[in-house]
Amino acid sequence: MSRKLDLSHSLQQRAEKFFPGGVNSPVRAFRAVGGEPPIIVSGNRARMTDVDGNQYIDYVLSWGPLLLGHCAPEVVGAVIEATRKGTSFGASTPSEADLAEEVIKAFPSMEKVRFVSSGTEATMSAIRLARAATNRKYIVKFEGCYHGHSDALLVKAGSGLATFGIPGSAGVPEEFVKFTLALPYNNVAALKEAFQKFRGQIACVIIEPVVGNMGCVPPKPGYLESVRSLTQREGTLLILDEVMTGFRVSYGGAQELYGIKPDLTTLGKVIGGGLPVGAYGGSAALMNQVAPLGPVYQAGTLSGNPLAMAAGLAMLRTLSAGRETIYPRLNTLSEKLVGGITGAAREAGIAVNANQVGSMFTWFFTDHEVFDWNTAATCNTELFGRFHRGMLDAGVWLPASQFEAAFLSTAHTEEDIDATIAAARKVFAAIRA
Ligand SMILES: *Cc1c(COP(=O)(O)O)cnc(C)c1O
């Protein structure tokens, strides 16, 4: 270990007294890559600094939200201004409608929205609404997709194609997931089979239109179109979970990129500008079934929080104003980074297969093309762990799991990309053995 990490180490030890694994969300603990996490004290544009003074070019960006990088001046200014007026009222403020207007402008499939405080809440609530609206019980999700940690969505695929899911976590009774069907991603036949087996009983299909949570896995050409037409035919609602892809893969999310109109959309991450915001929405007819207009109950003490709304609004207005240049530039820089690192792996004789959609990407340590959970599982995670540790030592912060997407922000420069590729070249040479 070439960096000094003494203060991080002692702070991590202290945190382990207070929190399970010393963390408040599991992947922060670096268990999957076999190391101890540096403790971060500040961020500035594309960089983070740890408590020992080490700097990192950040490709995690708080797991997606920081599309403008750390401390984007627009966002910081808006949050400070909002804070001075009061942090929470438990009553409506103008900023909620301001943010809703920006969201709806970018996502025309959403006529009405409801703001919540996390992606977990957004997907959980959207599913409740889908079940109420269809008066059906079953839901379909796909293996390798993550939709937050509510019980019904913490499900692994059973064996075989269209089978019942099995609980993906201790503490989730089988009975709680018996209406959740977990199917392989990018597999139209499996979805058709599920619709045959459970005709008239499937309330909704929830899907990451570009998966980020088994690493970046794009939909095969025509796949989302098939999911859309099958759900439509069966009277099943389609929920595009765009918590990660919304305002990320394009301004209007994956639904704009691929031209798919869902019944319900869930958002999070970028729309909060780094503060806790989630949202779900769809047609007015559907959304009017939510309380207080309709029978679907859903509430939140801090929902539509004015600081979070201010941060999200500053983020979305910046993206809206700059979208013609922001997204093409993110795409070009991402291509350069992904291609550069894949090329460096090839030079070193290390099998790496990369997936990229816009500024979302993953280097999979496998010689297989990765298009679903089974192909992702062919990765050499031990080698990935060595790569991760080497890159961290070289001042590059990557997701501490083979199965999480990395991101780029508008704050990253050509020089950052070049430095990252140069670092990877050295790390690949060192871990080749
Ligand atoms: C992150 C994520 C969630 C969960 O959001 P939280 O804010 O962590 O609860 C849900 N769906 C997708 C696609 C995500 O990437």
Coordinates of C-alpha atoms and ligand atoms in Angstrom, one line a residue:
M1 CA 0.0 0.0 0.0
S2 CA 1.7 3.1 -1.2
R3 CA -0.6 5.7 0.3
K4 CA -0.7 6.7 3.9
L5 CA -4.1 5.7 5.3
D6 CA -3.4 6.0 9.1
L7 CA -6.3 8.4 9.8
S8 CA -8.7 6.5 7.6
H9 CA -7.8 3.3 9.3
S10 CA -8.5 4.7 12.8
L11 CA -11.7 6.4 11.8
Q12 CA -12.9 3.1 10.2
Q13 CA -12.1 1.3 13.4
R14 CA -14.1 3.8 15.3
A15 CA -17.0 3.6 12.9
E16 CA -17.1 -0.2 13.2
K17 CA -18.0 0.3 16.9
F18 CA -21.1 2.2 15.8
F19 CA -22.2 0.7 12.5
P20 CA -22.5 -2.8 11.1
G21 CA -19.3 -3.1 9.1
G22 CA -18.5 0.5 9.9
V23 CA -20.9 1.8 7.2
N24 CA -24.4 3.0 6.5
S25 CA -24.7 1.2 3.2
P26 CA -22.9 -2.1 2.5
V27 CA -20.9 -1.5 -0.6
R28 CA -19.0 1.4 1.1
A29 CA -17.2 -1.2 3.2
F30 CA -15.1 -2.4 0.3
R31 CA -15.6 -6.1 1.3
A32 CA -16.0 -7.2 -2.3
V33 CA -12.5 -5.8 -3.2
G34 CA -10.7 -6.9 -0.1
G35 CA -9.6 -3.6 1.4
E36 CA -10.4 -0.9 3.9
P37 CA -12.3 2.1 2.7
P38 CA -10.6 5.5 2.8
I39 CA -12.7 8.0 4.8
I40 CA -13.7 11.0 2.7
V41 CA -13.7 14.5 4.0
S42 CA -14.3 16.6 0.9
G43 CA -15.0 16.7 -2.8
N44 CA -14.2 19.3 -5.4
R45 CA -15.4 18.9 -9.1
A46 CA -14.1 15.5 -10.3
R47 CA -12.0 14.8 -7.1
M48 CA -12.4 13.6 -3.6
T49 CA -10.0 14.0 -0.7
D50 CA -9.6 11.5 2.1
V51 CA -8.8 12.3 5.7
D52 CA -5.1 11.5 5.2
G53 CA -4.9 14.0 2.3
N54 CA -4.9 11.5 -0.6
Q55 CA -6.8 12.7 -3.7
Y56 CA -8.8 10.6 -6.0
I57 CA -10.4 11.1 -9.5
D58 CA -13.9 10.0 -8.6
Y59 CA -15.8 7.7 -11.0
V60 CA -18.4 6.7 -8.5
L61 CA -19.9 10.2 -7.9
S62 CA -22.0 9.1 -4.9
W63 CA -23.2 6.1 -7.0
G64 CA -24.6 8.3 -9.7
P65 CA -26.2 11.5 -8.5
L66 CA -23.3 13.9 -9.0
L67 CA -23.6 14.4 -12.8
L68 CA -22.1 17.9 -12.4
G69 CA -19.3 16.7 -10.1
H70 CA -18.7 17.6 -6.4
C71 CA -19.7 21.0 -5.2
A72 CA -21.2 22.2 -8.4
P73 CA -21.5 26.0 -7.7
E74 CA -25.1 26.1 -8.9
V75 CA -26.2 23.4 -6.6
V76 CA -24.2 24.6 -3.5
G77 CA -25.6 28.1 -4.0
A78 CA -29.1 26.9 -4.3
V79 CA -28.9 24.8 -1.2
I80 CA -27.4 27.5 1.0
E81 CA -30.1 30.0 -0.1
A82 CA -32.9 27.4 0.6
T83 CA -31.3 26.6 4.0
R84 CA -31.6 30.2 5.1
K85 CA -35.3 30.1 4.6
G86 CA -35.9 27.0 6.6
T87 CA -35.0 23.4 6.2
S88 CA -38.5 21.7 6.4
F89 CA -42.1 22.8 6.9
G90 CA -44.3 19.8 6.6
A91 CA -46.3 22.0 4.3
S92 CA -46.0 22.7 0.6
T93 CA -43.4 25.1 -0.9
P94 CA -43.1 26.5 -4.4
S95 CA -39.9 24.5 -5.1
E96 CA -41.8 21.2 -5.3
A97 CA -43.8 22.3 -8.4
D98 CA -40.7 24.0 -9.8
L99 CA -38.8 20.7 -9.7
A100 CA -41.9 18.7 -11.0
E101 CA -42.1 21.0 -14.0
E102 CA -38.4 20.3 -14.9
V103 CA -38.9 16.5 -14.4
I104 CA -42.1 16.5 -16.6
K105 CA -40.5 18.6 -19.3
A106 CA -37.8 15.9 -19.6
F107 CA -40.1 12.9 -19.2
P108 CA -43.3 13.5 -21.1
S109 CA -44.6 10.1 -20.1
M110 CA -45.0 11.5 -16.6
E111 CA -48.0 13.8 -16.4
K112 CA -48.0 13.8 -12.7
V113 CA -45.3 12.9 -10.1
R114 CA -45.0 12.3 -6.4
F115 CA -41.7 13.1 -4.7
V116 CA -40.2 10.8 -2.1
S117 CA -36.8 10.7 -0.4
S118 CA -35.1 7.7 -2.0
G119 CA -35.2 5.4 -5.0
T120 CA -36.3 2.6 -2.7
E121 CA -39.4 4.5 -1.8
A122 CA -40.1 5.4 -5.4
T123 CA -40.1 1.8 -6.7
M124 CA -42.0 0.4 -3.7
S125 CA -44.7 3.0 -4.2
A126 CA -44.9 2.6 -7.9
I127 CA -45.5 -1.1 -7.4
R128 CA -48.2 -0.5 -4.9
L129 CA -49.9 1.8 -7.4
A130 CA -49.5 -0.7 -10.2
R131 CA -51.1 -3.5 -8.2
A132 CA -54.0 -1.2 -7.2
A133 CA -54.6 0.0 -10.7
T134 CA -54.6 -3.4 -12.2
N135 CA -56.1 -5.3 -9.3
R136 CA -53.5 -8.0 -9.8
K137 CA -50.9 -9.5 -7.5
Y138 CA -47.9 -10.7 -9.4
I139 CA -44.9 -8.5 -10.4
V140 CA -42.0 -9.3 -12.7
K141 CA -38.5 -8.2 -12.1
F142 CA -35.2 -9.2 -13.7
E143 CA -32.2 -11.0 -12.2
G144 CA -29.3 -8.6 -11.6
C145 CA -31.6 -5.5 -11.6
Y146 CA -31.8 -3.6 -8.3
H147 CA -34.8 -1.6 -7.4
G148 CA -34.0 -0.7 -3.8
H149 CA -34.3 -2.8 -0.7
S150 CA -38.0 -3.2 -0.1
D151 CA -39.0 -6.8 0.7
A152 CA -40.9 -7.7 -2.5
L153 CA -37.9 -6.5 -4.6
L154 CA -35.1 -8.3 -2.8
V155 CA -35.5 -11.4 -4.8
K156 CA -33.2 -13.8 -6.6
A157 CA -34.3 -15.9 -9.6
G158 CA -35.4 -19.4 -8.9
S159 CA -34.1 -22.1 -11.2
G160 CA -35.7 -22.3 -14.6
L161 CA -37.2 -19.5 -16.7
A162 CA -40.5 -18.3 -15.4
T163 CA -40.4 -19.4 -11.8
F164 CA -41.2 -17.9 -8.4
G165 CA -38.5 -15.7 -6.9
I166 CA -36.7 -16.7 -3.7
P167 CA -35.8 -14.2 -1.0
G168 CA -32.6 -12.4 -1.7
S169 CA -32.1 -11.4 2.0
A170 CA -32.5 -12.9 5.4
G171 CA -35.5 -11.5 7.1
V172 CA -37.7 -11.7 4.0
P173 CA -40.3 -14.5 4.4
E174 CA -41.0 -16.6 1.3
E175 CA -44.6 -15.6 1.6
F176 CA -43.6 -11.9 1.0
V177 CA -42.0 -12.7 -2.3
K178 CA -44.3 -15.3 -3.6
F179 CA -45.9 -12.8 -6.0
T180 CA -42.5 -11.7 -7.4
L181 CA -41.3 -13.5 -10.5
A182 CA -37.5 -13.0 -11.2
L183 CA -36.6 -13.5 -14.9
P184 CA -33.4 -13.3 -16.9
Y185 CA -32.7 -9.9 -18.4
N186 CA -32.5 -9.5 -22.2
N187 CA -34.6 -12.7 -22.6
V188 CA -37.9 -12.2 -24.4
A189 CA -38.7 -15.9 -24.3
A190 CA -38.7 -16.0 -20.5
L191 CA -41.1 -13.0 -20.3
K192 CA -43.4 -14.6 -22.8
E193 CA -43.4 -17.8 -20.8
A194 CA -44.2 -15.9 -17.6
F195 CA -47.1 -14.2 -19.3
Q196 CA -48.4 -17.6 -20.5
K197 CA -48.1 -19.1 -17.0
F198 CA -49.6 -16.2 -15.2
R199 CA -52.1 -14.9 -17.7
G200 CA -54.1 -12.0 -16.4
Q201 CA -52.3 -12.0 -13.1
I202 CA -49.2 -9.8 -13.6
A203 CA -49.7 -6.3 -12.4
C204 CA -46.4 -4.8 -13.6
V205 CA -43.0 -5.5 -15.0
I206 CA -40.3 -3.4 -13.4
I207 CA -37.0 -3.0 -15.2
E208 CA -33.8 -1.1 -15.4
P209 CA -33.9 0.0 -19.0
V210 CA -30.1 0.1 -18.9
V211 CA -28.9 -2.0 -16.0
G212 CA -26.5 -0.4 -13.6
N213 CA -26.7 -2.7 -10.7
M214 CA -25.0 -5.8 -12.1
G215 CA -22.5 -3.5 -13.7
C216 CA -23.6 -1.6 -16.8
V217 CA -25.6 -3.9 -19.0
P218 CA -27.5 -2.4 -22.0
P219 CA -30.7 -3.8 -23.4
K220 CA -30.2 -5.8 -26.6
P221 CA -31.6 -4.2 -29.7
G222 CA -35.4 -4.7 -29.7
Y223 CA -35.5 -6.0 -26.2
L224 CA -37.2 -3.0 -24.5
E225 CA -39.6 -2.8 -27.5
S226 CA -40.6 -6.4 -26.9
V227 CA -41.1 -5.8 -23.2
R228 CA -43.3 -2.8 -24.0
S229 CA -45.4 -4.6 -26.5
L230 CA -45.9 -7.7 -24.4
T231 CA -46.9 -5.7 -21.3
Q232 CA -49.3 -3.6 -23.4
R233 CA -50.9 -6.7 -24.8
E234 CA -51.3 -8.3 -21.4
G235 CA -52.7 -5.2 -19.6
T236 CA -49.6 -5.2 -17.5
L237 CA -48.1 -1.9 -16.5
L238 CA -44.5 -1.2 -17.5
I239 CA -42.4 0.5 -14.8
L240 CA -39.1 1.9 -16.1
D241 CA -36.9 2.2 -13.1
E242 CA -34.8 5.2 -14.2
V243 CA -33.4 6.0 -10.7
M244 CA -29.9 5.5 -12.2
T245 CA -30.5 6.3 -15.9
G246 CA -32.8 9.3 -15.6
F247 CA -30.9 12.5 -16.7
R248 CA -27.9 10.2 -16.9
V249 CA -27.9 8.3 -20.2
S250 CA -29.6 11.2 -21.8
Y251 CA -31.6 14.2 -20.5
G252 CA -34.9 12.3 -20.9
G253 CA -33.4 9.1 -19.6
A254 CA -33.4 5.7 -21.3
Q255 CA -37.0 6.2 -22.4
E256 CA -35.9 9.1 -24.6
L257 CA -32.8 7.3 -25.7
Y258 CA -34.6 4.1 -26.8
G259 CA -38.0 5.7 -27.5
I260 CA -40.0 3.6 -25.0
K261 CA -43.1 5.0 -23.3
P262 CA -43.6 3.4 -19.9
D263 CA -46.8 3.5 -17.8
L264 CA -44.8 4.5 -14.7
T265 CA -41.3 5.9 -14.2
T266 CA -39.2 5.9 -11.1
L267 CA -36.4 8.5 -10.6
G268 CA -33.8 9.3 -8.0
K269 CA -30.1 10.0 -7.8
V270 CA -29.5 12.8 -10.3
I271 CA -32.8 14.5 -9.7
G272 CA -31.8 15.3 -6.1
G273 CA -28.5 16.9 -7.1
G274 CA -26.7 15.0 -4.3
L275 CA -29.5 15.4 -1.8
P276 CA -32.1 12.7 -1.0
V277 CA -34.9 12.7 -3.6
G278 CA -36.8 10.0 -5.4
A279 CA -39.9 10.3 -7.6
Y280 CA -42.5 8.2 -9.3
G281 CA -45.0 9.3 -11.9
G282 CA -47.1 8.5 -14.9
S283 CA -50.4 9.5 -16.5
A284 CA -52.7 11.7 -14.5
A285 CA -55.3 8.9 -14.5
L286 CA -52.8 6.6 -12.8
M287 CA -51.3 9.1 -10.4
N288 CA -54.7 10.3 -9.3
Q289 CA -55.2 6.9 -7.6
V290 CA -52.6 8.0 -5.0
A291 CA -53.8 9.6 -1.7
P292 CA -55.3 12.0 -1.1
L293 CA -57.2 11.7 -4.4
G294 CA -57.2 8.0 -4.5
P295 CA -57.1 4.8 -2.4
V296 CA -53.3 4.1 -2.7
Y297 CA -51.7 5.3 0.5
Q298 CA -48.2 6.8 0.4
A299 CA -46.7 9.6 2.5
G300 CA -43.4 11.1 3.8
T301 CA -42.4 13.5 6.5
L302 CA -39.5 14.9 4.5
S303 CA -40.9 14.3 1.0
G304 CA -40.4 17.3 -1.3
N305 CA -37.9 18.7 1.3
P306 CA -37.0 22.3 0.3
L307 CA -33.2 21.8 0.4
A308 CA -33.5 18.6 -1.7
M309 CA -35.9 20.4 -4.1
A310 CA -33.5 23.3 -4.5
A311 CA -30.5 21.0 -5.2
G312 CA -32.5 19.0 -7.7
L313 CA -33.8 22.2 -9.4
A314 CA -30.3 23.7 -9.8
M315 CA -29.1 20.4 -11.2
L316 CA -31.9 19.9 -13.7
R317 CA -32.0 23.6 -14.8
T318 CA -28.2 23.3 -15.5
L319 CA -28.7 20.1 -17.5
S320 CA -31.7 21.5 -19.3
A321 CA -29.8 24.7 -20.4
G322 CA -26.7 22.8 -21.4
R323 CA -28.1 19.5 -22.7
E324 CA -27.0 20.1 -26.3
T325 CA -23.4 20.1 -25.3
I326 CA -23.3 18.3 -22.0
Y327 CA -24.5 14.9 -23.1
P328 CA -22.5 14.6 -26.3
R329 CA -19.3 15.7 -24.4
L330 CA -20.0 13.1 -21.6
N331 CA -20.5 10.5 -24.2
T332 CA -17.2 11.3 -26.1
L333 CA -15.2 11.4 -22.9
S334 CA -16.7 8.2 -21.6
E335 CA -15.9 6.5 -24.9
K336 CA -12.3 7.6 -24.7
L337 CA -12.0 6.4 -21.1
V338 CA -13.7 3.1 -21.7
G339 CA -11.8 2.4 -24.9
G340 CA -8.5 3.5 -23.4
I341 CA -8.7 1.2 -20.4
T342 CA -10.0 -1.7 -22.5
G343 CA -7.1 -1.2 -24.8
A344 CA -4.6 -1.1 -21.9
A345 CA -6.1 -4.4 -20.6
R346 CA -5.7 -6.0 -24.1
E347 CA -2.1 -4.8 -24.3
A348 CA -1.5 -6.5 -20.9
G349 CA -3.2 -9.7 -22.0
I350 CA -6.0 -9.3 -19.5
A351 CA -9.5 -10.3 -20.6
V352 CA -11.8 -7.3 -20.1
N353 CA -15.2 -6.8 -21.8
A354 CA -16.6 -3.3 -21.4
N355 CA -20.2 -2.1 -21.6
Q356 CA -21.0 1.6 -21.9
V357 CA -24.2 3.7 -22.4
G358 CA -23.5 7.4 -22.3
S359 CA -21.7 8.2 -19.1
M360 CA -22.5 4.8 -17.4
F361 CA -19.9 2.0 -17.9
T362 CA -18.3 -1.1 -16.5
W363 CA -15.1 -3.0 -17.3
F364 CA -16.0 -6.7 -16.8
F365 CA -13.1 -8.9 -16.1
T366 CA -14.2 -11.7 -18.4
D367 CA -13.8 -12.8 -22.0
H368 CA -17.6 -13.2 -22.3
E369 CA -19.9 -10.5 -23.6
V370 CA -22.0 -9.5 -20.6
F371 CA -25.8 -9.2 -21.3
D372 CA -27.4 -10.8 -18.2
W373 CA -26.7 -12.0 -14.7
N374 CA -25.3 -15.3 -15.8
T375 CA -22.8 -13.8 -18.1
A376 CA -21.9 -11.1 -15.5
A377 CA -21.2 -13.9 -13.1
T378 CA -18.4 -15.2 -15.3
C379 CA -16.2 -12.3 -14.1
N380 CA -12.9 -12.9 -12.3
T381 CA -13.8 -10.8 -9.2
E382 CA -10.5 -11.5 -7.6
L383 CA -8.7 -9.9 -10.5
F384 CA -11.1 -7.0 -10.4
G385 CA -10.3 -6.6 -6.7
R386 CA -6.6 -6.3 -7.5
F387 CA -7.4 -3.8 -10.3
H388 CA -9.5 -1.8 -7.9
R389 CA -6.8 -1.7 -5.2
G390 CA -4.2 -0.7 -7.7
M391 CA -6.3 2.1 -9.2
L392 CA -7.1 3.4 -5.7
D393 CA -3.4 3.5 -4.9
A394 CA -2.9 5.4 -8.1
G395 CA -5.5 8.0 -7.1
V396 CA -8.5 6.7 -9.1
W397 CA -11.8 5.9 -7.2
L398 CA -13.8 3.2 -8.9
P399 CA -16.9 1.3 -7.7
A400 CA -15.7 -1.2 -5.0
S401 CA -17.6 -4.0 -6.8
Q402 CA -17.3 -5.6 -10.2
F403 CA -21.1 -5.4 -10.3
E404 CA -21.6 -1.7 -10.0
A405 CA -21.5 0.8 -12.9
A406 CA -18.9 3.7 -12.9
F407 CA -19.9 7.2 -14.0
L408 CA -18.4 10.4 -15.5
S409 CA -19.4 13.9 -14.6
T410 CA -19.2 17.2 -16.5
A411 CA -16.4 18.1 -14.1
H412 CA -14.0 15.5 -15.6
T413 CA -11.5 16.7 -18.1
E414 CA -9.5 15.2 -20.9
E415 CA -6.5 15.3 -18.6
D416 CA -8.3 13.3 -16.0
I417 CA -9.1 10.7 -18.6
D418 CA -5.6 10.5 -19.8
A419 CA -4.2 10.2 -16.3
T420 CA -6.7 7.4 -15.5
I421 CA -5.8 5.5 -18.6
A422 CA -2.1 5.9 -17.8
A423 CA -2.7 4.6 -14.3
A424 CA -4.6 1.6 -15.6
R425 CA -1.8 0.7 -17.9
K426 CA 0.6 0.5 -14.9
V427 CA -1.9 -1.4 -12.8
F428 CA -2.6 -4.0 -15.5
A429 CA 1.1 -4.6 -15.9
A430 CA 1.5 -5.1 -12.2
I431 CA -1.5 -7.5 -11.7
R432 CA -0.9 -9.5 -14.9
A433 CA 1.1 -12.2 -13.2
Ligands
LIG1 C1 -29.9 3.2 -6.6 C2 -31.1 2.6 -7.2 C3 -32.3 2.4 -6.5 C4 -32.4 2.6 -5.0 O1 -32.3 4.0 -4.8 P1 -32.0 4.4 -3.2 O2 -32.0 5.9 -3.3 O3 -30.6 3.9 -3.0 O4 -33.0 3.8 -2.4 C5 -33.4 1.8 -7.2 N1 -33.3 1.5 -8.5 C6 -32.2 1.7 -9.2 C7 -32.2 1.4 -10.6 C8 -31.0 2.2 -8.6 O5 -29.9 2.4 -9.3

